[in-house]
Amino acid sequence: MQSNQHVLISLEERHATNILAGTKKVELRRRTMHIEPGSIVWLYVKKPVGAVVGFATVGITYLAAPSTVWRKYGAVSGLSKSEFISYFDEAIVASAMAVSDAKKLKKPITLESLRMSMPTFHPPQFYCKLGPASPIRQCLSRAR
């Protein structure tokens, strides 16, 4: 299950911390994430942190009704049931991307550093794929 795909996601600090601690084993989204198993997912923590703090390996991506996703992954989602219900309010589907082997970077890569590699860079709202020639991917890969 090896992939050369790298993706960058934005998330809140507590979710990144829980992924890196191994207690949050899925990343939940309201839309499908088309990410290959075995891909590297880089964890960008939103402001005020504003930095990539680590990475993990993507497992399966599971798409189903929110109630089904909660039953299957609620215990490892990093959310309370009320937070989950609130997040998926009026959503028809919920997407859960399994993550494992999370590693914290020795030194976070700040938004400013990323913009030195690529001046037009903006953190993704959802996620973004980083091709092999991407200056952002090259910057992140050096930090591993």
Coordinates of N, CA and C in Angstrom, one line a residue:
M1 N 0.8 -1.2 0.0 CA 0.0 0.0 0.0 C 0.9 1.2 0.0
Q2 N 1.7 1.4 -1.0 CA 2.6 2.5 -1.1 C 2.1 3.4 -2.2
S3 N 2.2 4.7 -2.0 CA 1.7 5.7 -3.0 C 2.8 6.8 -3.0
N4 N 2.9 7.5 -4.1 CA 3.8 8.6 -4.2 C 3.0 9.9 -4.0
Q5 N 1.7 9.8 -3.7 CA 0.9 11.0 -3.6 C 1.2 11.7 -2.2
H6 N 1.3 13.0 -2.3 CA 1.4 13.8 -1.0 C 0.2 14.8 -1.1
V7 N -0.4 14.9 0.1 CA -1.5 15.9 0.2 C -1.3 16.8 1.4
L8 N -1.9 17.9 1.4 CA -1.8 18.8 2.5 C -3.2 19.1 3.0
I9 N -3.5 19.0 4.3 CA -4.8 19.3 4.8 C -4.6 20.4 5.9
S10 N -5.6 21.2 6.1 CA -5.7 22.2 7.2 C -6.6 21.7 8.2
L11 N -6.2 21.8 9.5 CA -7.1 21.4 10.6 C -6.7 22.2 11.8
E12 N -7.6 22.0 12.8 CA -7.4 22.7 14.1 C -6.3 22.0 14.9
E13 N -5.6 22.8 15.7 CA -4.5 22.3 16.5 C -4.8 21.1 17.3
R14 N -6.0 21.0 17.9 CA -6.3 19.8 18.7 C -6.4 18.6 17.9
H15 N -6.9 18.7 16.7 CA -7.0 17.5 15.8 C -5.6 17.0 15.4
A16 N -4.8 18.0 15.0 CA -3.4 17.6 14.6 C -2.7 16.9 15.8
T17 N -2.8 17.5 17.0 CA -2.2 17.0 18.2 C -2.7 15.5 18.5
N18 N -4.0 15.3 18.3 CA -4.6 14.0 18.6 C -4.1 13.0 17.5
I19 N -4.0 13.4 16.2 CA -3.5 12.5 15.2 C -2.0 12.1 15.5
L20 N -1.2 13.1 15.9 CA 0.2 12.8 16.2 C 0.3 12.0 17.5
A21 N -0.6 12.1 18.4 CA -0.6 11.2 19.6 C -1.2 9.8 19.4
G22 N -1.8 9.6 18.2 CA -2.4 8.3 17.9 C -3.7 8.1 18.4
T23 N -4.4 9.1 19.0 CA -5.7 8.9 19.6 C -6.8 9.2 18.6
K24 N -6.5 10.0 17.6 CA -7.4 10.3 16.5 C -6.9 9.6 15.3
K25 N -7.7 8.6 14.8 CA -7.2 7.7 13.8 C -7.9 7.9 12.5
V26 N -8.9 8.9 12.4 CA -9.5 9.3 11.2 C -9.7 10.8 11.1
E27 N -9.6 11.3 9.9 CA -9.9 12.7 9.6 C -11.2 12.7 8.9
L28 N -12.1 13.5 9.5 CA -13.5 13.6 9.0 C -13.7 14.8 8.1
R29 N -14.4 14.6 7.0 CA -14.8 15.8 6.2 C -16.2 15.6 5.7
R30 N -16.8 16.7 5.3 CA -18.2 16.7 4.7 C -18.2 16.3 3.2
R31 N -17.0 16.3 2.6 CA -16.9 15.9 1.2 C -15.9 14.8 1.1
T32 N -16.1 14.1 0.0 CA -15.2 12.9 -0.3 C -13.8 13.4 -0.5
M33 N -12.8 12.7 0.0 CA -11.4 13.0 -0.2 C -10.9 11.9 -1.1
H34 N -10.5 12.3 -2.3 CA -9.9 11.3 -3.3 C -8.4 11.2 -3.1
I35 N -8.1 10.5 -2.1 CA -6.7 10.3 -1.7 C -6.3 8.8 -1.7
E36 N -5.3 8.4 -2.3 CA -4.9 7.0 -2.4 C -4.4 6.5 -1.1
P37 N -4.8 5.3 -0.7 CA -4.1 4.6 0.4 C -2.6 4.6 0.2
G38 N -1.9 4.8 1.3 CA -0.4 4.9 1.3 C 0.1 6.2 1.0
S39 N -0.7 7.2 0.7 CA -0.3 8.6 0.5 C 0.2 9.2 1.8
I40 N 1.0 10.2 1.7 CA 1.4 11.0 2.9 C 0.5 12.2 3.0
V41 N 0.0 12.4 4.2 CA -0.9 13.6 4.4 C -0.1 14.4 5.4
W42 N 0.1 15.7 5.0 CA 0.8 16.7 5.8 C -0.2 17.5 6.6
L43 N 0.1 17.7 7.8 CA -0.9 18.4 8.8 C -0.6 19.8 9.0
Y44 N -1.3 20.7 8.3 CA -1.2 22.1 8.5 C -2.2 22.6 9.6
V45 N -1.7 23.2 10.7 CA -2.5 23.7 11.7 C -2.8 25.1 11.4
K46 N -4.1 25.4 11.4 CA -4.6 26.8 11.1 C -4.1 27.8 12.1
K47 N -4.2 29.1 11.7 CA -3.8 30.2 12.5 C -4.6 30.1 13.9
P48 N -4.0 30.5 15.0 CA -2.8 31.3 15.1 C -1.5 30.5 15.0
V49 N -1.5 29.1 15.0 CA -0.3 28.4 14.8 C 0.3 28.6 13.4
G50 N -0.4 28.4 12.4 CA 0.0 28.7 11.0 C 1.3 27.9 10.6
A51 N 1.3 26.6 10.8 CA 2.4 25.8 10.4 C 2.1 24.3 10.2
V52 N 2.9 23.7 9.4 CA 2.8 22.2 9.2 C 3.6 21.6 10.4
V53 N 2.9 20.8 11.1 CA 3.5 20.2 12.3 C 3.9 18.7 12.3
G54 N 3.4 18.1 11.2 CA 3.7 16.6 11.1 C 3.0 16.0 9.9
F55 N 3.1 14.7 9.8 CA 2.5 14.0 8.7 C 2.1 12.6 9.1
A56 N 1.3 12.0 8.3 CA 0.8 10.6 8.6 C 0.6 9.9 7.3
T57 N 0.4 8.6 7.4 CA 0.1 7.8 6.2 C -1.4 7.5 6.1
V58 N -1.9 7.7 4.9 CA -3.3 7.5 4.6 C -3.7 6.0 4.5
G59 N -4.8 5.7 5.1 CA -5.3 4.3 5.0 C -6.5 4.4 4.0
I60 N -7.5 3.7 4.3 CA -8.7 3.7 3.5 C -9.5 5.0 3.7
T61 N -10.3 5.4 2.7 CA -11.2 6.5 2.8 C -12.6 5.8 2.8
Y62 N -13.4 6.2 3.8 CA -14.7 5.5 3.9 C -15.8 6.6 3.8
L63 N -16.8 6.4 2.9 CA -17.8 7.3 2.7 C -19.2 6.7 2.9
A64 N -20.0 7.3 3.8 CA -21.3 6.7 4.1 C -22.1 7.8 4.8
A65 N -23.3 7.5 5.2 CA -24.2 8.4 5.9 C -23.5 8.8 7.2
P66 N -23.7 10.0 7.7 CA -23.0 10.4 8.9 C -23.3 9.4 10.1
S67 N -24.5 8.9 10.2 CA -24.8 8.0 11.4 C -23.9 6.7 11.3
T68 N -23.7 6.2 10.0 CA -22.9 5.0 9.8 C -21.4 5.3 10.1
V69 N -21.0 6.5 9.7 CA -19.6 6.8 10.0 C -19.4 7.0 11.5
W70 N -20.3 7.6 12.2 CA -20.2 7.7 13.6 C -20.1 6.3 14.3
R71 N -21.0 5.4 13.9 CA -21.0 4.1 14.5 C -19.6 3.4 14.2
K72 N -19.1 3.5 13.0 CA -17.8 2.9 12.7 C -16.6 3.5 13.3
Y73 N -16.6 4.9 13.3 CA -15.3 5.6 13.6 C -15.5 6.6 14.7
G74 N -16.6 6.8 15.3 CA -16.8 7.8 16.4 C -15.8 7.7 17.5
A75 N -15.5 6.5 17.9 CA -14.6 6.3 19.1 C -13.2 6.8 18.8
V76 N -12.8 6.8 17.5 CA -11.4 7.3 17.1 C -11.4 8.5 16.3
S77 N -12.5 9.3 16.4 CA -12.7 10.5 15.6 C -12.1 11.8 16.2
G78 N -11.9 11.7 17.5 CA -11.4 12.9 18.2 C -12.5 13.9 18.5
L79 N -13.8 13.5 18.3 CA -14.9 14.4 18.5 C -15.9 13.7 19.5
S80 N -16.6 14.6 20.2 CA -17.7 14.1 21.0 C -18.9 13.8 20.0
K81 N -19.9 13.1 20.4 CA -21.0 12.8 19.5 C -21.7 14.1 19.2
S82 N -21.8 15.1 20.1 CA -22.5 16.3 19.8 C -21.7 17.2 18.8
E83 N -20.4 17.1 18.9 CA -19.5 17.9 17.9 C -19.7 17.2 16.6
F84 N -19.7 15.9 16.5 CA -19.9 15.2 15.3 C -21.2 15.5 14.6
I85 N -22.3 15.5 15.4 CA -23.6 15.8 14.9 C -23.7 17.2 14.4
S86 N -23.1 18.1 15.1 CA -23.1 19.5 14.7 C -22.3 19.7 13.4
Y87 N -21.1 19.1 13.3 CA -20.3 19.2 12.1 C -21.0 18.7 10.9
F88 N -21.7 17.6 11.0 CA -22.3 16.9 9.9 C -23.8 17.3 9.7
D89 N -24.2 18.4 10.4 CA -25.6 18.8 10.3 C -26.0 19.0 8.9
E90 N -27.1 18.4 8.5 CA -27.7 18.5 7.1 C -26.8 17.9 6.0
A91 N -25.7 17.2 6.4 CA -24.9 16.5 5.4 C -25.5 15.2 5.0
I92 N -25.4 14.9 3.8 CA -26.0 13.6 3.3 C -24.9 12.5 3.5
V93 N -23.7 12.8 3.3 CA -22.6 11.9 3.4 C -21.5 12.4 4.3
A94 N -20.8 11.5 4.9 CA -19.6 11.9 5.7 C -18.4 11.0 5.2
S95 N -17.3 11.7 5.2 CA -16.1 11.0 4.7 C -15.1 10.8 5.8
A96 N -14.6 9.6 6.0 CA -13.6 9.4 7.0 C -12.3 8.8 6.4
M97 N -11.2 9.5 6.6 CA -9.9 9.0 6.0 C -9.1 8.5 7.2
A98 N -8.8 7.2 7.1 CA -7.9 6.6 8.2 C -6.5 7.1 8.0
V99 N -5.9 7.4 9.2 CA -4.5 7.9 9.2 C -3.7 7.0 10.3
S100 N -2.5 6.8 10.0 CA -1.6 6.0 10.9 C -0.2 6.4 10.7
D101 N 0.7 5.9 11.6 CA 2.1 6.2 11.6 C 2.4 7.7 11.6
A102 N 1.7 8.4 12.4 CA 1.9 9.9 12.4 C 3.2 10.2 13.0
K103 N 3.9 11.2 12.4 CA 5.2 11.7 12.9 C 5.1 13.2 13.1
K104 N 5.6 13.6 14.2 CA 5.7 15.1 14.4 C 7.0 15.6 13.9
L105 N 7.0 16.7 13.2 CA 8.2 17.3 12.7 C 9.0 17.9 13.9
K106 N 10.4 17.8 13.8 CA 11.2 18.3 14.9 C 11.0 19.8 15.0
K107 N 10.8 20.5 13.9 CA 10.5 21.9 13.9 C 9.4 22.2 13.0
P108 N 8.3 22.8 13.4 CA 7.2 23.1 12.5 C 7.6 24.0 11.4
I109 N 7.0 23.8 10.2 CA 7.3 24.6 9.0 C 6.2 25.7 9.0
T110 N 6.6 26.9 9.2 CA 5.7 28.0 9.3 C 5.1 28.4 7.9
L111 N 4.0 29.1 8.0 CA 3.4 29.6 6.7 C 4.4 30.5 6.0
E112 N 5.1 31.3 6.8 CA 6.1 32.2 6.2 C 7.2 31.4 5.4
S113 N 7.6 30.3 6.0 CA 8.6 29.4 5.4 C 8.1 28.8 4.1
L114 N 6.8 28.4 4.1 CA 6.2 27.8 3.0 C 6.1 28.8 1.8
R115 N 5.8 30.0 2.2 CA 5.7 31.1 1.2 C 7.0 31.5 0.7
M116 N 8.1 31.2 1.4 CA 9.4 31.5 0.8 C 9.7 30.5 -0.3
S117 N 9.2 29.3 -0.2 CA 9.3 28.3 -1.3 C 8.3 28.6 -2.4
M118 N 7.2 29.1 -2.1 CA 6.1 29.4 -3.1 C 5.4 30.6 -2.6
P119 N 5.7 31.8 -3.1 CA 5.1 33.1 -2.6 C 3.6 33.1 -2.7
T120 N 3.0 32.4 -3.7 CA 1.5 32.5 -3.8 C 0.8 31.5 -3.0
F121 N 1.5 30.7 -2.2 CA 0.9 29.7 -1.4 C -0.1 30.2 -0.4
H122 N -1.3 29.5 -0.4 CA -2.3 29.7 0.6 C -2.7 28.3 1.1
P123 N -2.8 28.1 2.5 CA -3.3 26.9 3.0 C -4.6 26.4 2.4
P124 N -4.8 25.1 2.2 CA -6.0 24.7 1.6 C -7.2 24.8 2.5
Q125 N -8.4 25.1 2.0 CA -9.6 25.0 2.8 C -10.0 23.6 3.0
F126 N -9.8 22.7 2.1 CA -10.2 21.3 2.1 C -8.9 20.4 2.2
Y127 N -8.3 20.2 1.0 CA -7.0 19.6 0.9 C -6.5 19.9 -0.4
C128 N -5.2 19.8 -0.6 CA -4.6 20.0 -1.9 C -3.5 18.9 -2.1
K129 N -3.5 18.4 -3.4 CA -2.5 17.5 -3.7 C -1.2 18.2 -4.1
L130 N -0.1 17.6 -3.7 CA 1.2 18.2 -3.9 C 2.0 17.3 -4.9
G131 N 2.1 17.8 -6.1 CA 2.8 17.0 -7.1 C 4.3 16.9 -6.8
P132 N 5.1 16.0 -7.5 CA 6.5 15.8 -7.2 C 7.3 17.1 -7.4
A133 N 6.9 17.9 -8.3 CA 7.7 19.2 -8.6 C 7.2 20.3 -7.8
S134 N 6.2 20.1 -6.9 CA 5.7 21.2 -6.1 C 6.8 21.7 -5.1
P135 N 7.0 23.1 -5.1 CA 8.0 23.6 -4.2 C 7.6 23.4 -2.7
I136 N 6.3 23.3 -2.5 CA 5.8 23.1 -1.1 C 6.1 21.6 -0.7
R137 N 5.9 20.7 -1.6 CA 6.2 19.3 -1.3 C 7.7 19.1 -1.1
Q138 N 8.5 19.8 -1.9 CA 10.0 19.7 -1.7 C 10.4 20.2 -0.3
C139 N 9.8 21.4 0.0 CA 10.1 22.0 1.3 C 9.7 21.1 2.5
L140 N 8.5 20.5 2.4 CA 8.0 19.6 3.4 C 8.9 18.3 3.5
S141 N 9.2 17.7 2.4 CA 10.0 16.5 2.3 C 11.3 16.6 2.9
R142 N 11.9 17.8 2.8 CA 13.2 18.1 3.4 C 13.1 18.0 4.9
A143 N 12.0 18.3 5.5 CA 11.8 18.4 6.9 C 11.6 17.0 7.6
R144 N 11.3 16.0 6.8 CA 11.0 14.7 7.3 C 12.3 14.2 7.9

